[in-house]
């Protein structure tokens, strides 16, 4: 009887020793290993919004590594090459065009916020004051360039050929003030707009330069715009549960409150 008990104690000791040597314990198995998700963002407001989502994701054991880009090309290329898990900088029309031109399969998980584009000027206080032949700077990428022309058309400064989804300057059919258009990379416009009579600036770049579309913009895109900025991922990972948690954090009540309080209507939640 004593030998049987002794063998049982020895066997239990061997089992416990084996568990200890393998590093497995009840305490260890109850803990979830932290997962890192890399997301590429534009500086303002994307980086600021991502930092709020990062705090929300800590509850899920997810470390959001935020990588800042200063252009509209590299975040998608890095995502395509799987150097990123997701990105957050673009609206759907831009993403659709990028996919067609680059044969990529990047998809949207959903919208986060809208950045209304606005017309700014250091020389006039309203568009009626623009002189004949005034120079207007617009973004040189197709989606934001056409978006700028639509804004000017809506406010009576020109007319565009009907039915064109991405109109260019060549599609202007009426231009009463004979406005001259200069196309510049979007990120560079805030530093150049004072040299022209006016410019269309994306809100992320405007805010980064200390301009507010609500107080400084002469005309501004309304909240019905379809150009909400989205969380984008490679198509093969659109159902990834980790990335779905990332999207949930970006659309959390915490992030919504942050956008409302921080930007006071200059940027609005799209969820």
PDB file of C-alpha atoms in Angstrom:
ATOM      1  CA  UNK A   1       0.000   0.000   0.000  1.00  0.00           C
ATOM      2  CA  UNK A   2       2.819   2.367   0.945  1.00  0.00           C
ATOM      3  CA  UNK A   3       4.660   1.517  -2.301  1.00  0.00           C
ATOM      4  CA  UNK A   4       1.516   2.346  -4.315  1.00  0.00           C
ATOM      5  CA  UNK A   5       1.175   5.744  -2.615  1.00  0.00           C
ATOM      6  CA  UNK A   6       4.875   6.452  -3.128  1.00  0.00           C
ATOM      7  CA  UNK A   7       4.660   5.618  -6.844  1.00  0.00           C
ATOM      8  CA  UNK A   8       1.677   8.006  -7.151  1.00  0.00           C
ATOM      9  CA  UNK A   9       3.593  10.821  -5.475  1.00  0.00           C
ATOM     10  CA  UNK A  10       6.612  10.245  -7.721  1.00  0.00           C
ATOM     11  CA  UNK A  11       4.433  10.208 -10.830  1.00  0.00           C
ATOM     12  CA  UNK A  12       2.775  13.472  -9.799  1.00  0.00           C
ATOM     13  CA  UNK A  13       6.193  14.994  -9.160  1.00  0.00           C
ATOM     14  CA  UNK A  14       7.414  13.986 -12.633  1.00  0.00           C
ATOM     15  CA  UNK A  15       4.260  15.484 -14.228  1.00  0.00           C
ATOM     16  CA  UNK A  16       4.678  18.771 -12.381  1.00  0.00           C
ATOM     17  CA  UNK A  17       8.371  18.904 -13.250  1.00  0.00           C
ATOM     18  CA  UNK A  18       7.555  18.351 -16.920  1.00  0.00           C
ATOM     19  CA  UNK A  19       4.997  21.180 -16.916  1.00  0.00           C
ATOM     20  CA  UNK A  20       7.430  23.521 -15.238  1.00  0.00           C
ATOM     21  CA  UNK A  21      10.216  22.688 -17.693  1.00  0.00           C
ATOM     22  CA  UNK A  22       7.943  23.384 -20.665  1.00  0.00           C
ATOM     23  CA  UNK A  23       7.025  26.776 -19.230  1.00  0.00           C
ATOM     24  CA  UNK A  24       3.307  25.947 -19.131  1.00  0.00           C
ATOM     25  CA  UNK A  25       1.341  26.818 -16.042  1.00  0.00           C
ATOM     26  CA  UNK A  26      -2.264  27.454 -15.125  1.00  0.00           C
ATOM     27  CA  UNK A  27      -1.382  31.122 -14.733  1.00  0.00           C
ATOM     28  CA  UNK A  28       0.348  31.279 -18.128  1.00  0.00           C
ATOM     29  CA  UNK A  29      -2.469  29.596 -20.037  1.00  0.00           C
ATOM     30  CA  UNK A  30      -4.980  32.056 -18.578  1.00  0.00           C
ATOM     31  CA  UNK A  31      -3.143  34.980 -20.157  1.00  0.00           C
ATOM     32  CA  UNK A  32      -3.596  36.027 -23.783  1.00  0.00           C
ATOM     33  CA  UNK A  33      -0.440  36.923 -25.660  1.00  0.00           C
ATOM     34  CA  UNK A  34      -0.477  40.517 -26.936  1.00  0.00           C
ATOM     35  CA  UNK A  35      -0.968  40.865 -30.677  1.00  0.00           C
ATOM     36  CA  UNK A  36       0.558  43.744 -32.643  1.00  0.00           C
ATOM     37  CA  UNK A  37      -1.336  45.248 -35.572  1.00  0.00           C
ATOM     38  CA  UNK A  38       0.487  47.699 -37.855  1.00  0.00           C
ATOM     39  CA  UNK A  39      -1.638  50.468 -39.324  1.00  0.00           C
ATOM     40  CA  UNK A  40      -0.506  53.182 -41.743  1.00  0.00           C
ATOM     41  CA  UNK A  41      -2.089  56.610 -41.298  1.00  0.00           C
ATOM     42  CA  UNK A  42      -1.909  60.215 -42.484  1.00  0.00           C
ATOM     43  CA  UNK A  43      -0.771  62.729 -39.829  1.00  0.00           C
ATOM     44  CA  UNK A  44      -3.877  64.796 -38.970  1.00  0.00           C
ATOM     45  CA  UNK A  45      -6.492  63.747 -37.972  1.00  0.00           C
ATOM     46  CA  UNK A  46      -5.846  60.064 -38.703  1.00  0.00           C
ATOM     47  CA  UNK A  47      -2.914  59.681 -36.317  1.00  0.00           C
ATOM     48  CA  UNK A  48      -4.819  61.411 -33.516  1.00  0.00           C
ATOM     49  CA  UNK A  49      -7.904  59.238 -34.030  1.00  0.00           C
ATOM     50  CA  UNK A  50      -5.736  56.108 -34.221  1.00  0.00           C
ATOM     51  CA  UNK A  51      -4.183  56.959 -30.845  1.00  0.00           C
ATOM     52  CA  UNK A  52      -7.650  56.945 -29.287  1.00  0.00           C
ATOM     53  CA  UNK A  53      -8.436  53.597 -30.902  1.00  0.00           C
ATOM     54  CA  UNK A  54      -5.082  52.296 -29.629  1.00  0.00           C
ATOM     55  CA  UNK A  55      -6.206  52.901 -26.041  1.00  0.00           C
ATOM     56  CA  UNK A  56      -9.482  51.092 -26.740  1.00  0.00           C
ATOM     57  CA  UNK A  57      -7.622  48.105 -28.233  1.00  0.00           C
ATOM     58  CA  UNK A  58      -5.475  47.636 -25.148  1.00  0.00           C
ATOM     59  CA  UNK A  59      -8.562  46.117 -23.524  1.00  0.00           C
ATOM     60  CA  UNK A  60      -8.479  43.427 -26.222  1.00  0.00           C
ATOM     61  CA  UNK A  61      -4.782  42.664 -25.773  1.00  0.00           C
ATOM     62  CA  UNK A  62      -3.993  44.297 -29.125  1.00  0.00           C
ATOM     63  CA  UNK A  63      -1.089  46.693 -29.558  1.00  0.00           C
ATOM     64  CA  UNK A  64      -1.829  49.116 -32.393  1.00  0.00           C
ATOM     65  CA  UNK A  65       1.470  50.179 -33.970  1.00  0.00           C
ATOM     66  CA  UNK A  66       0.817  53.471 -35.761  1.00  0.00           C
ATOM     67  CA  UNK A  67       3.015  54.305 -38.762  1.00  0.00           C
ATOM     68  CA  UNK A  68       2.641  57.804 -40.231  1.00  0.00           C
ATOM     69  CA  UNK A  69       2.870  58.515 -43.975  1.00  0.00           C
ATOM     70  CA  UNK A  70       2.946  61.930 -45.638  1.00  0.00           C
ATOM     71  CA  UNK A  71       1.541  60.900 -49.020  1.00  0.00           C
ATOM     72  CA  UNK A  72      -1.392  59.007 -50.535  1.00  0.00           C
ATOM     73  CA  UNK A  73       0.569  56.297 -52.374  1.00  0.00           C
ATOM     74  CA  UNK A  74       2.904  54.559 -49.940  1.00  0.00           C
ATOM     75  CA  UNK A  75       0.253  53.458 -47.389  1.00  0.00           C
ATOM     76  CA  UNK A  76      -1.482  51.330 -50.040  1.00  0.00           C
ATOM     77  CA  UNK A  77       1.779  49.965 -51.452  1.00  0.00           C
ATOM     78  CA  UNK A  78       2.926  49.001 -47.959  1.00  0.00           C
ATOM     79  CA  UNK A  79      -0.417  47.301 -47.353  1.00  0.00           C
ATOM     80  CA  UNK A  80      -0.186  45.425 -50.654  1.00  0.00           C
ATOM     81  CA  UNK A  81       3.321  44.235 -49.713  1.00  0.00           C
ATOM     82  CA  UNK A  82       1.999  43.155 -46.276  1.00  0.00           C
ATOM     83  CA  UNK A  83       4.279  45.545 -44.427  1.00  0.00           C
ATOM     84  CA  UNK A  84       1.050  46.830 -42.878  1.00  0.00           C
ATOM     85  CA  UNK A  85      -2.023  45.029 -41.584  1.00  0.00           C
ATOM     86  CA  UNK A  86      -4.332  47.950 -42.373  1.00  0.00           C
ATOM     87  CA  UNK A  87      -4.330  51.603 -43.314  1.00  0.00           C
ATOM     88  CA  UNK A  88      -6.463  54.624 -42.541  1.00  0.00           C
ATOM     89  CA  UNK A  89      -6.057  57.662 -44.776  1.00  0.00           C
ATOM     90  CA  UNK A  90      -8.322  57.425 -47.849  1.00  0.00           C
ATOM     91  CA  UNK A  91     -11.910  57.538 -49.020  1.00  0.00           C
ATOM     92  CA  UNK A  92     -13.587  54.849 -51.105  1.00  0.00           C
ATOM     93  CA  UNK A  93     -13.486  56.601 -54.529  1.00  0.00           C
ATOM     94  CA  UNK A  94      -9.714  57.003 -54.157  1.00  0.00           C
ATOM     95  CA  UNK A  95      -9.317  53.367 -53.062  1.00  0.00           C
ATOM     96  CA  UNK A  96     -11.378  52.094 -56.002  1.00  0.00           C
ATOM     97  CA  UNK A  97      -9.249  54.072 -58.445  1.00  0.00           C
ATOM     98  CA  UNK A  98      -6.016  52.866 -56.816  1.00  0.00           C
ATOM     99  CA  UNK A  99      -7.119  49.239 -57.102  1.00  0.00           C
ATOM    100  CA  UNK A 100      -7.913  49.638 -60.804  1.00  0.00           C
ATOM    101  CA  UNK A 101      -4.633  51.354 -61.609  1.00  0.00           C
ATOM    102  CA  UNK A 102      -2.410  49.051 -59.541  1.00  0.00           C
ATOM    103  CA  UNK A 103      -4.218  45.715 -59.848  1.00  0.00           C
ATOM    104  CA  UNK A 104      -4.497  45.511 -56.064  1.00  0.00           C
ATOM    105  CA  UNK A 105      -7.197  43.899 -53.958  1.00  0.00           C
ATOM    106  CA  UNK A 106      -7.583  46.276 -51.040  1.00  0.00           C
ATOM    107  CA  UNK A 107     -11.029  46.578 -49.472  1.00  0.00           C
ATOM    108  CA  UNK A 108     -12.770  48.807 -46.960  1.00  0.00           C
ATOM    109  CA  UNK A 109     -13.926  47.530 -43.572  1.00  0.00           C
ATOM    110  CA  UNK A 110     -16.070  50.655 -43.218  1.00  0.00           C
ATOM    111  CA  UNK A 111     -16.058  54.424 -42.827  1.00  0.00           C
ATOM    112  CA  UNK A 112     -14.632  56.267 -39.821  1.00  0.00           C
ATOM    113  CA  UNK A 113     -14.935  59.996 -40.485  1.00  0.00           C
ATOM    114  CA  UNK A 114     -15.552  62.611 -43.131  1.00  0.00           C
ATOM    115  CA  UNK A 115     -13.070  65.391 -43.796  1.00  0.00           C
ATOM    116  CA  UNK A 116     -14.952  68.019 -45.775  1.00  0.00           C
ATOM    117  CA  UNK A 117     -12.719  69.758 -48.320  1.00  0.00           C
ATOM    118  CA  UNK A 118     -12.848  73.542 -48.389  1.00  0.00           C
ATOM    119  CA  UNK A 119     -11.865  76.527 -50.502  1.00  0.00           C
ATOM    120  CA  UNK A 120      -9.379  78.829 -48.742  1.00  0.00           C
ATOM    121  CA  UNK A 121      -8.000  82.187 -49.767  1.00  0.00           C
ATOM    122  CA  UNK A 122      -5.675  84.784 -48.298  1.00  0.00           C
ATOM    123  CA  UNK A 123      -6.825  87.348 -50.889  1.00  0.00           C
ATOM    124  CA  UNK A 124     -10.628  87.239 -50.874  1.00  0.00           C
ATOM    125  CA  UNK A 125     -13.300  86.669 -48.239  1.00  0.00           C
ATOM    126  CA  UNK A 126     -15.940  85.259 -50.563  1.00  0.00           C
ATOM    127  CA  UNK A 127     -15.904  83.634 -53.975  1.00  0.00           C
ATOM    128  CA  UNK A 128     -17.792  86.554 -55.550  1.00  0.00           C
ATOM    129  CA  UNK A 129     -14.641  88.648 -55.012  1.00  0.00           C
ATOM    130  CA  UNK A 130     -12.513  86.420 -57.251  1.00  0.00           C
ATOM    131  CA  UNK A 131     -11.339  88.392 -60.274  1.00  0.00           C
ATOM    132  CA  UNK A 132     -11.393  87.191 -63.858  1.00  0.00           C
ATOM    133  CA  UNK A 133      -8.436  84.915 -64.512  1.00  0.00           C
ATOM    134  CA  UNK A 134      -7.909  84.155 -60.810  1.00  0.00           C
ATOM    135  CA  UNK A 135      -5.567  81.241 -60.102  1.00  0.00           C
ATOM    136  CA  UNK A 136      -7.060  78.352 -58.122  1.00  0.00           C
ATOM    137  CA  UNK A 137      -4.940  75.489 -56.788  1.00  0.00           C
ATOM    138  CA  UNK A 138      -6.559  72.036 -56.648  1.00  0.00           C
ATOM    139  CA  UNK A 139      -5.151  68.594 -55.687  1.00  0.00           C
ATOM    140  CA  UNK A 140      -3.441  66.778 -58.557  1.00  0.00           C
ATOM    141  CA  UNK A 141      -4.836  63.307 -57.782  1.00  0.00           C
ATOM    142  CA  UNK A 142      -7.907  62.380 -59.806  1.00  0.00           C
ATOM    143  CA  UNK A 143     -10.378  61.783 -56.992  1.00  0.00           C
ATOM    144  CA  UNK A 144      -9.641  64.884 -54.925  1.00  0.00           C
ATOM    145  CA  UNK A 145      -9.192  66.959 -58.057  1.00  0.00           C
ATOM    146  CA  UNK A 146     -12.657  66.012 -59.297  1.00  0.00           C
ATOM    147  CA  UNK A 147     -14.072  66.440 -55.817  1.00  0.00           C
ATOM    148  CA  UNK A 148     -12.707  70.007 -55.844  1.00  0.00           C
ATOM    149  CA  UNK A 149     -14.332  70.745 -59.202  1.00  0.00           C
ATOM    150  CA  UNK A 150     -17.665  69.402 -57.956  1.00  0.00           C
ATOM    151  CA  UNK A 151     -17.426  71.756 -54.949  1.00  0.00           C
ATOM    152  CA  UNK A 152     -16.781  74.748 -57.223  1.00  0.00           C
ATOM    153  CA  UNK A 153     -19.622  73.699 -59.526  1.00  0.00           C
ATOM    154  CA  UNK A 154     -22.048  73.362 -56.633  1.00  0.00           C
ATOM    155  CA  UNK A 155     -21.200  76.911 -55.614  1.00  0.00           C
ATOM    156  CA  UNK A 156     -21.775  78.370 -59.081  1.00  0.00           C
ATOM    157  CA  UNK A 157     -18.189  79.009 -60.146  1.00  0.00           C
ATOM    158  CA  UNK A 158     -18.212  76.654 -63.134  1.00  0.00           C
ATOM    159  CA  UNK A 159     -20.119  73.893 -64.900  1.00  0.00           C
ATOM    160  CA  UNK A 160     -18.902  70.392 -65.718  1.00  0.00           C
ATOM    161  CA  UNK A 161     -19.739  67.929 -68.468  1.00  0.00           C
ATOM    162  CA  UNK A 162     -22.674  65.831 -67.276  1.00  0.00           C
ATOM    163  CA  UNK A 163     -22.249  62.169 -66.358  1.00  0.00           C
ATOM    164  CA  UNK A 164     -18.483  62.258 -65.759  1.00  0.00           C
ATOM    165  CA  UNK A 165     -17.642  60.546 -62.460  1.00  0.00           C
ATOM    166  CA  UNK A 166     -14.093  61.867 -62.167  1.00  0.00           C
ATOM    167  CA  UNK A 167     -14.066  65.129 -64.086  1.00  0.00           C
ATOM    168  CA  UNK A 168     -10.863  66.995 -64.804  1.00  0.00           C
ATOM    169  CA  UNK A 169     -10.239  70.596 -65.803  1.00  0.00           C
ATOM    170  CA  UNK A 170     -10.764  69.437 -69.402  1.00  0.00           C
ATOM    171  CA  UNK A 171     -14.389  68.613 -68.525  1.00  0.00           C
ATOM    172  CA  UNK A 172     -15.270  72.200 -67.595  1.00  0.00           C
ATOM    173  CA  UNK A 173     -17.939  73.406 -69.995  1.00  0.00           C
ATOM    174  CA  UNK A 174     -18.580  76.847 -68.486  1.00  0.00           C
ATOM    175  CA  UNK A 175     -16.081  79.048 -66.649  1.00  0.00           C
ATOM    176  CA  UNK A 176     -17.549  82.582 -66.370  1.00  0.00           C
ATOM    177  CA  UNK A 177     -14.592  84.017 -64.450  1.00  0.00           C
ATOM    178  CA  UNK A 178     -12.026  82.279 -66.688  1.00  0.00           C
ATOM    179  CA  UNK A 179     -10.468  80.728 -63.603  1.00  0.00           C
ATOM    180  CA  UNK A 180      -7.023  79.226 -64.100  1.00  0.00           C
ATOM    181  CA  UNK A 181      -6.323  75.929 -62.356  1.00  0.00           C
ATOM    182  CA  UNK A 182      -2.972  74.774 -61.019  1.00  0.00           C
ATOM    183  CA  UNK A 183      -2.772  71.140 -59.931  1.00  0.00           C
ATOM    184  CA  UNK A 184      -0.483  70.448 -56.955  1.00  0.00           C
ATOM    185  CA  UNK A 185       0.135  67.451 -54.704  1.00  0.00           C
ATOM    186  CA  UNK A 186      -2.449  67.672 -51.918  1.00  0.00           C
ATOM    187  CA  UNK A 187       0.089  67.677 -49.072  1.00  0.00           C
ATOM    188  CA  UNK A 188       1.879  70.722 -50.536  1.00  0.00           C
ATOM    189  CA  UNK A 189      -1.151  72.957 -51.065  1.00  0.00           C
ATOM    190  CA  UNK A 190      -1.318  74.479 -47.532  1.00  0.00           C
ATOM    191  CA  UNK A 191       2.174  75.871 -48.030  1.00  0.00           C
ATOM    192  CA  UNK A 192       1.362  77.284 -51.455  1.00  0.00           C
ATOM    193  CA  UNK A 193      -2.232  78.541 -51.305  1.00  0.00           C
ATOM    194  CA  UNK A 194      -1.330  82.101 -50.280  1.00  0.00           C
ATOM    195  CA  UNK A 195       0.589  82.535 -53.533  1.00  0.00           C
ATOM    196  CA  UNK A 196      -2.571  81.904 -55.548  1.00  0.00           C
ATOM    197  CA  UNK A 197      -5.982  83.545 -55.362  1.00  0.00           C
ATOM    198  CA  UNK A 198      -7.410  80.515 -53.625  1.00  0.00           C
ATOM    199  CA  UNK A 199      -7.074  76.762 -53.170  1.00  0.00           C
ATOM    200  CA  UNK A 200      -9.032  73.637 -52.368  1.00  0.00           C
ATOM    201  CA  UNK A 201      -7.428  71.884 -49.405  1.00  0.00           C
ATOM    202  CA  UNK A 202      -8.219  68.510 -47.824  1.00  0.00           C
ATOM    203  CA  UNK A 203      -9.120  68.957 -44.163  1.00  0.00           C
ATOM    204  CA  UNK A 204      -6.342  66.704 -42.845  1.00  0.00           C
ATOM    205  CA  UNK A 205      -3.715  68.903 -44.493  1.00  0.00           C
ATOM    206  CA  UNK A 206      -5.598  72.093 -43.631  1.00  0.00           C
ATOM    207  CA  UNK A 207      -5.774  71.180 -39.948  1.00  0.00           C
ATOM    208  CA  UNK A 208      -2.092  70.296 -39.958  1.00  0.00           C
ATOM    209  CA  UNK A 209      -1.393  73.813 -41.229  1.00  0.00           C
ATOM    210  CA  UNK A 210      -3.602  75.473 -38.626  1.00  0.00           C
ATOM    211  CA  UNK A 211      -6.594  76.035 -40.926  1.00  0.00           C
ATOM    212  CA  UNK A 212     -10.107  75.082 -39.834  1.00  0.00           C
ATOM    213  CA  UNK A 213     -12.727  74.435 -42.540  1.00  0.00           C
ATOM    214  CA  UNK A 214     -15.499  75.777 -40.313  1.00  0.00           C
ATOM    215  CA  UNK A 215     -13.854  79.105 -39.545  1.00  0.00           C
ATOM    216  CA  UNK A 216     -11.349  79.607 -42.365  1.00  0.00           C
ATOM    217  CA  UNK A 217     -13.010  77.854 -45.282  1.00  0.00           C
ATOM    218  CA  UNK A 218     -14.918  80.137 -47.646  1.00  0.00           C
ATOM    219  CA  UNK A 219     -16.955  77.286 -49.123  1.00  0.00           C
ATOM    220  CA  UNK A 220     -17.016  73.778 -47.669  1.00  0.00           C
ATOM    221  CA  UNK A 221     -18.247  70.362 -48.702  1.00  0.00           C
ATOM    222  CA  UNK A 222     -21.440  69.425 -46.853  1.00  0.00           C
ATOM    223  CA  UNK A 223     -21.939  66.406 -44.608  1.00  0.00           C
ATOM    224  CA  UNK A 224     -23.776  64.491 -47.340  1.00  0.00           C
ATOM    225  CA  UNK A 225     -20.489  63.905 -49.147  1.00  0.00           C
ATOM    226  CA  UNK A 226     -19.710  60.251 -50.024  1.00  0.00           C
ATOM    227  CA  UNK A 227     -16.017  60.729 -49.253  1.00  0.00           C
ATOM    228  CA  UNK A 228     -15.763  59.175 -45.774  1.00  0.00           C
ATOM    229  CA  UNK A 229     -12.287  57.967 -44.811  1.00  0.00           C
ATOM    230  CA  UNK A 230     -12.139  54.203 -44.284  1.00  0.00           C
ATOM    231  CA  UNK A 231     -10.127  51.461 -42.614  1.00  0.00           C
ATOM    232  CA  UNK A 232      -8.646  49.440 -45.505  1.00  0.00           C
ATOM    233  CA  UNK A 233      -7.169  45.936 -45.499  1.00  0.00           C
ATOM    234  CA  UNK A 234      -6.092  43.329 -48.018  1.00  0.00           C
ATOM    235  CA  UNK A 235      -9.132  41.444 -49.322  1.00  0.00           C
ATOM    236  CA  UNK A 236      -7.832  38.112 -48.034  1.00  0.00           C
ATOM    237  CA  UNK A 237      -7.998  39.464 -44.465  1.00  0.00           C
ATOM    238  CA  UNK A 238     -11.378  41.207 -44.554  1.00  0.00           C
ATOM    239  CA  UNK A 239     -12.857  38.574 -42.211  1.00  0.00           C
ATOM    240  CA  UNK A 240      -9.847  38.446 -39.887  1.00  0.00           C
ATOM    241  CA  UNK A 241     -11.273  38.618 -36.317  1.00  0.00           C
ATOM    242  CA  UNK A 242      -8.329  40.720 -35.110  1.00  0.00           C
ATOM    243  CA  UNK A 243      -8.875  43.326 -37.824  1.00  0.00           C
ATOM    244  CA  UNK A 244     -12.591  43.342 -37.070  1.00  0.00           C
ATOM    245  CA  UNK A 245     -11.691  44.238 -33.477  1.00  0.00           C
ATOM    246  CA  UNK A 246      -9.537  47.059 -34.823  1.00  0.00           C
ATOM    247  CA  UNK A 247     -12.469  48.424 -36.816  1.00  0.00           C
ATOM    248  CA  UNK A 248     -14.741  48.074 -33.776  1.00  0.00           C
ATOM    249  CA  UNK A 249     -12.294  50.155 -31.724  1.00  0.00           C
ATOM    250  CA  UNK A 250     -12.229  52.895 -34.383  1.00  0.00           C
ATOM    251  CA  UNK A 251     -16.036  53.009 -34.335  1.00  0.00           C
ATOM    252  CA  UNK A 252     -16.324  52.905 -30.555  1.00  0.00           C
ATOM    253  CA  UNK A 253     -18.136  55.469 -28.447  1.00  0.00           C
ATOM    254  CA  UNK A 254     -14.746  56.609 -27.146  1.00  0.00           C
ATOM    255  CA  UNK A 255     -13.536  57.514 -30.643  1.00  0.00           C
ATOM    256  CA  UNK A 256     -16.851  59.134 -31.613  1.00  0.00           C
ATOM    257  CA  UNK A 257     -16.708  61.351 -28.533  1.00  0.00           C
ATOM    258  CA  UNK A 258     -13.090  62.247 -29.299  1.00  0.00           C
ATOM    259  CA  UNK A 259     -13.902  63.299 -32.883  1.00  0.00           C
ATOM    260  CA  UNK A 260     -16.893  65.382 -31.769  1.00  0.00           C
ATOM    261  CA  UNK A 261     -15.017  67.151 -28.963  1.00  0.00           C
ATOM    262  CA  UNK A 262     -11.643  67.548 -30.656  1.00  0.00           C
ATOM    263  CA  UNK A 263     -12.725  68.801 -34.090  1.00  0.00           C
ATOM    264  CA  UNK A 264     -16.073  70.408 -33.250  1.00  0.00           C
ATOM    265  CA  UNK A 265     -17.665  69.685 -36.625  1.00  0.00           C
ATOM    266  CA  UNK A 266     -14.587  70.320 -38.779  1.00  0.00           C
ATOM    267  CA  UNK A 267     -14.379  66.530 -38.987  1.00  0.00           C
ATOM    268  CA  UNK A 268     -17.454  64.363 -38.391  1.00  0.00           C
ATOM    269  CA  UNK A 269     -17.928  60.666 -37.511  1.00  0.00           C
ATOM    270  CA  UNK A 270     -19.114  58.490 -40.400  1.00  0.00           C
ATOM    271  CA  UNK A 271     -20.499  55.676 -38.225  1.00  0.00           C
TER     272      UNK A 271
END
